[in-house]
JSON list of C-alpha atoms in Angstrom, two decimals:
[
{"chain": "A", "resi": 1, "resn": "MET", "atom": "CA", "xyz": [121.07, 53.66, 145.69]},
{"chain": "A", "resi": 2, "resn": "PRO", "atom": "CA", "xyz": [122.86, 50.48, 143.97]},
{"chain": "A", "resi": 3, "resn": "LYS", "atom": "CA", "xyz": [121.76, 49.30, 140.28]},
{"chain": "A", "resi": 4, "resn": "PHE", "atom": "CA", "xyz": [124.09, 46.69, 139.70]},
{"chain": "A", "resi": 5, "resn": "LEU", "atom": "CA", "xyz": [124.56, 43.14, 141.52]},
{"chain": "A", "resi": 6, "resn": "ILE", "atom": "CA", "xyz": [128.33, 41.80, 140.61]},
{"chain": "A", "resi": 7, "resn": "ASP", "atom": "CA", "xyz": [127.94, 37.95, 140.39]},
{"chain": "A", "resi": 8, "resn": "ASN", "atom": "CA", "xyz": [131.16, 35.88, 142.51]},
{"chain": "A", "resi": 9, "resn": "ASN", "atom": "CA", "xyz": [132.51, 34.88, 139.45]},
{"chain": "A", "resi": 10, "resn": "LEU", "atom": "CA", "xyz": [133.28, 38.37, 138.19]},
{"chain": "A", "resi": 11, "resn": "PRO", "atom": "CA", "xyz": [136.76, 40.72, 139.44]},
{"chain": "A", "resi": 12, "resn": "ASN", "atom": "CA", "xyz": [135.79, 42.86, 142.55]},
{"chain": "A", "resi": 13, "resn": "SER", "atom": "CA", "xyz": [139.32, 44.46, 141.40]},
{"chain": "A", "resi": 14, "resn": "PHE", "atom": "CA", "xyz": [137.44, 46.37, 138.19]},
{"chain": "A", "resi": 15, "resn": "ASP", "atom": "CA", "xyz": [137.52, 50.35, 137.96]},
{"chain": "A", "resi": 16, "resn": "ILE", "atom": "CA", "xyz": [134.00, 50.81, 136.42]},
{"chain": "A", "resi": 17, "resn": "TRP", "atom": "CA", "xyz": [132.32, 48.78, 138.87]},
{"chain": "A", "resi": 18, "resn": "LYS", "atom": "CA", "xyz": [134.09, 51.06, 141.65]},
{"chain": "A", "resi": 19, "resn": "SER", "atom": "CA", "xyz": [131.07, 53.10, 143.06]},
{"chain": "A", "resi": 20, "resn": "GLU", "atom": "CA", "xyz": [127.79, 53.50, 144.79]},
{"chain": "A", "resi": 21, "resn": "ASP", "atom": "CA", "xyz": [126.01, 52.04, 141.98]},
{"chain": "A", "resi": 22, "resn": "PHE", "atom": "CA", "xyz": [127.82, 48.41, 142.72]},
{"chain": "A", "resi": 23, "resn": "LEU", "atom": "CA", "xyz": [126.92, 45.85, 145.05]},
{"chain": "A", "resi": 24, "resn": "TYR", "atom": "CA", "xyz": [129.20, 42.58, 144.78]},
{"chain": "A", "resi": 25, "resn": "VAL", "atom": "CA", "xyz": [127.84, 39.32, 145.73]},
{"chain": "A", "resi": 26, "resn": "ARG", "atom": "CA", "xyz": [131.10, 38.28, 147.76]},
{"chain": "A", "resi": 27, "resn": "ASP", "atom": "CA", "xyz": [130.73, 41.32, 150.15]},
{"chain": "A", "resi": 28, "resn": "LEU", "atom": "CA", "xyz": [127.29, 40.24, 151.07]},
{"chain": "A", "resi": 29, "resn": "ASP", "atom": "CA", "xyz": [127.97, 36.33, 151.29]},
{"chain": "A", "resi": 30, "resn": "PRO", "atom": "CA", "xyz": [130.08, 35.08, 149.09]},
{"chain": "A", "resi": 31, "resn": "LYS", "atom": "CA", "xyz": [128.42, 31.60, 149.41]},
{"chain": "A", "resi": 32, "resn": "ALA", "atom": "CA", "xyz": [125.14, 33.03, 148.13]},
{"chain": "A", "resi": 33, "resn": "SER", "atom": "CA", "xyz": [122.97, 30.85, 145.93]},
{"chain": "A", "resi": 34, "resn": "ASP", "atom": "CA", "xyz": [121.69, 31.68, 142.63]},
{"chain": "A", "resi": 35, "resn": "THR", "atom": "CA", "xyz": [118.56, 31.53, 144.15]},
{"chain": "A", "resi": 36, "resn": "ILE", "atom": "CA", "xyz": [118.94, 34.48, 147.21]},
{"chain": "A", "resi": 37, "resn": "ILE", "atom": "CA", "xyz": [121.07, 36.06, 144.66]},
{"chain": "A", "resi": 38, "resn": "TRP", "atom": "CA", "xyz": [117.97, 36.21, 142.06]},
{"chain": "A", "resi": 39, "resn": "ASN", "atom": "CA", "xyz": [115.34, 37.05, 145.24]},
{"chain": "A", "resi": 40, "resn": "LEU", "atom": "CA", "xyz": [117.43, 39.85, 146.38]},
{"chain": "A", "resi": 41, "resn": "ALA", "atom": "CA", "xyz": [117.98, 41.57, 142.80]},
{"chain": "A", "resi": 42, "resn": "ARG", "atom": "CA", "xyz": [114.23, 41.73, 142.51]},
{"chain": "A", "resi": 43, "resn": "ALA", "atom": "CA", "xyz": [113.36, 42.94, 145.55]},
{"chain": "A", "resi": 44, "resn": "GLN", "atom": "CA", "xyz": [115.74, 45.72, 145.27]},
{"chain": "A", "resi": 45, "resn": "SER", "atom": "CA", "xyz": [115.25, 46.53, 141.79]},
{"chain": "A", "resi": 46, "resn": "LEU", "atom": "CA", "xyz": [119.40, 45.51, 140.82]},
{"chain": "A", "resi": 47, "resn": "THR", "atom": "CA", "xyz": [120.52, 43.89, 137.83]},
{"chain": "A", "resi": 48, "resn": "ILE", "atom": "CA", "xyz": [122.28, 40.88, 138.16]},
{"chain": "A", "resi": 49, "resn": "VAL", "atom": "CA", "xyz": [125.65, 40.98, 136.08]},
{"chain": "A", "resi": 50, "resn": "SER", "atom": "CA", "xyz": [126.90, 37.36, 135.92]},
{"chain": "A", "resi": 51, "resn": "LYS", "atom": "CA", "xyz": [128.88, 35.06, 133.71]},
{"chain": "A", "resi": 52, "resn": "ASP", "atom": "CA", "xyz": [126.85, 32.13, 134.77]},
{"chain": "A", "resi": 53, "resn": "SER", "atom": "CA", "xyz": [124.00, 31.33, 132.16]},
{"chain": "A", "resi": 54, "resn": "ASP", "atom": "CA", "xyz": [121.37, 30.12, 134.86]},
{"chain": "A", "resi": 55, "resn": "PHE", "atom": "CA", "xyz": [120.30, 33.67, 134.93]},
{"chain": "A", "resi": 56, "resn": "THR", "atom": "CA", "xyz": [119.74, 33.60, 131.93]},
{"chain": "A", "resi": 57, "resn": "ASP", "atom": "CA", "xyz": [117.60, 30.72, 132.15]},
{"chain": "A", "resi": 58, "resn": "ARG", "atom": "CA", "xyz": [115.40, 31.70, 134.87]},
{"chain": "A", "resi": 59, "resn": "ILE", "atom": "CA", "xyz": [114.31, 34.92, 132.82]},
{"chain": "A", "resi": 60, "resn": "LEU", "atom": "CA", "xyz": [111.96, 32.70, 131.12]},
{"chain": "A", "resi": 61, "resn": "LEU", "atom": "CA", "xyz": [110.64, 31.26, 134.06]},
{"chain": "A", "resi": 62, "resn": "SER", "atom": "CA", "xyz": [109.74, 34.44, 136.33]},
{"chain": "A", "resi": 63, "resn": "GLU", "atom": "CA", "xyz": [107.55, 37.16, 136.47]},
{"chain": "A", "resi": 64, "resn": "PRO", "atom": "CA", "xyz": [108.99, 39.69, 137.09]},
{"chain": "A", "resi": 65, "resn": "PRO", "atom": "CA", "xyz": [112.61, 38.92, 136.80]},
{"chain": "A", "resi": 66, "resn": "PRO", "atom": "CA", "xyz": [115.24, 40.96, 137.66]},
{"chain": "A", "resi": 67, "resn": "CYS", "atom": "CA", "xyz": [117.41, 42.25, 134.79]},
{"chain": "A", "resi": 68, "resn": "VAL", "atom": "CA", "xyz": [120.56, 40.23, 133.96]},
{"chain": "A", "resi": 69, "resn": "ILE", "atom": "CA", "xyz": [123.66, 41.25, 132.14]},
{"chain": "A", "resi": 70, "resn": "HIS", "atom": "CA", "xyz": [124.84, 38.01, 130.95]},
{"chain": "A", "resi": 71, "resn": "LEU", "atom": "CA", "xyz": [128.78, 38.32, 129.92]},
{"chain": "A", "resi": 72, "resn": "ARG", "atom": "CA", "xyz": [129.54, 35.56, 127.19]},
{"chain": "A", "resi": 73, "resn": "THR", "atom": "CA", "xyz": [132.90, 36.81, 126.30]},
{"chain": "A", "resi": 74, "resn": "GLY", "atom": "CA", "xyz": [134.50, 33.60, 127.53]},
{"chain": "A", "resi": 75, "resn": "ASN", "atom": "CA", "xyz": [138.12, 33.27, 128.81]},
{"chain": "A", "resi": 76, "resn": "MET", "atom": "CA", "xyz": [140.16, 36.75, 128.71]},
{"chain": "A", "resi": 77, "resn": "SER", "atom": "CA", "xyz": [143.13, 37.78, 130.44]},
{"chain": "A", "resi": 78, "resn": "ILE", "atom": "CA", "xyz": [142.17, 40.42, 133.24]},
{"chain": "A", "resi": 79, "resn": "ARG", "atom": "CA", "xyz": [143.62, 43.26, 130.74]},
{"chain": "A", "resi": 80, "resn": "GLU", "atom": "CA", "xyz": [141.68, 42.08, 127.92]},
{"chain": "A", "resi": 81, "resn": "PHE", "atom": "CA", "xyz": [138.87, 41.83, 130.17]},
{"chain": "A", "resi": 82, "resn": "PHE", "atom": "CA", "xyz": [139.08, 45.37, 131.58]},
{"chain": "A", "resi": 83, "resn": "ASN", "atom": "CA", "xyz": [140.20, 46.60, 128.18]},
{"chain": "A", "resi": 84, "resn": "PHE", "atom": "CA", "xyz": [136.66, 44.94, 126.43]},
{"chain": "A", "resi": 85, "resn": "TYR", "atom": "CA", "xyz": [134.13, 45.91, 129.24]},
{"chain": "A", "resi": 86, "resn": "THR", "atom": "CA", "xyz": [135.64, 49.66, 129.58]},
{"chain": "A", "resi": 87, "resn": "LYS", "atom": "CA", "xyz": [134.99, 50.31, 125.98]},
{"chain": "A", "resi": 88, "resn": "ASN", "atom": "CA", "xyz": [131.33, 48.73, 126.16]},
{"chain": "A", "resi": 89, "resn": "TRP", "atom": "CA", "xyz": [130.37, 49.33, 129.58]},
{"chain": "A", "resi": 90, "resn": "THR", "atom": "CA", "xyz": [128.05, 52.57, 128.48]},
{"chain": "A", "resi": 91, "resn": "ASP", "atom": "CA", "xyz": [126.31, 50.66, 125.66]},
{"chain": "A", "resi": 92, "resn": "ILE", "atom": "CA", "xyz": [125.76, 47.76, 127.53]},
{"chain": "A", "resi": 93, "resn": "VAL", "atom": "CA", "xyz": [123.84, 49.76, 130.49]},
{"chain": "A", "resi": 94, "resn": "GLU", "atom": "CA", "xyz": [122.15, 51.48, 127.78]},
{"chain": "A", "resi": 95, "resn": "TYR", "atom": "CA", "xyz": [120.72, 48.32, 127.00]},
{"chain": "A", "resi": 96, "resn": "SER", "atom": "CA", "xyz": [119.99, 47.10, 130.16]},
{"chain": "A", "resi": 97, "resn": "GLU", "atom": "CA", "xyz": [118.01, 49.98, 130.74]},
{"chain": "A", "resi": 98, "resn": "ARG", "atom": "CA", "xyz": [115.72, 48.37, 128.00]},
{"chain": "A", "resi": 99, "resn": "CYS", "atom": "CA", "xyz": [115.88, 45.16, 128.32]},
{"chain": "A", "resi": 100, "resn": "LYS", "atom": "CA", "xyz": [115.39, 42.56, 130.51]},
{"chain": "A", "resi": 101, "resn": "LEU", "atom": "CA", "xyz": [118.30, 40.39, 129.38]},
{"chain": "A", "resi": 102, "resn": "VAL", "atom": "CA", "xyz": [120.83, 41.68, 127.69]},
{"chain": "A", "resi": 103, "resn": "THR", "atom": "CA", "xyz": [123.74, 39.03, 126.33]},
{"chain": "A", "resi": 104, "resn": "VAL", "atom": "CA", "xyz": [127.16, 40.24, 125.51]},
{"chain": "A", "resi": 105, "resn": "SER", "atom": "CA", "xyz": [129.86, 38.32, 123.89]},
{"chain": "A", "resi": 106, "resn": "ARG", "atom": "CA", "xyz": [132.79, 39.57, 122.01]},
{"chain": "A", "resi": 107, "resn": "THR", "atom": "CA", "xyz": [131.31, 40.63, 118.56]},
{"chain": "A", "resi": 108, "resn": "GLN", "atom": "CA", "xyz": [127.90, 41.76, 119.80]},
{"chain": "A", "resi": 109, "resn": "ILE", "atom": "CA", "xyz": [125.43, 43.25, 122.99]},
{"chain": "A", "resi": 110, "resn": "ALA", "atom": "CA", "xyz": [121.85, 42.14, 122.26]},
{"chain": "A", "resi": 111, "resn": "GLY", "atom": "CA", "xyz": [118.98, 42.51, 124.38]},
{"chain": "A", "resi": 112, "resn": "ILE", "atom": "CA", "xyz": [115.52, 40.62, 125.01]},
{"chain": "A", "resi": 113, "resn": "VAL", "atom": "CA", "xyz": [113.03, 43.29, 125.89]}
]
């Protein structure tokens, strides 16, 4: 059963996101609105993984919200992106198991319970 819903703004060829734990919005509906993504994640207990700050803003207004991993590492080459998230993905997932919002920057991983 999938655990993570990968937003359209992220690469779909990322090796660590190639398993049954991951669904890609582009495979479900590439034109899905944020509201559709949000409701799908909440209904199926999926964690949204996105660069989009709109999901972070929605956390404050929705009860219960789906979990969100907000990637705030800025522009990176594909190689930098791959290396950074390969190195840090296990820690990010650990945060997501106890926090409704995980924000990831180049210098820290932080969570809000």
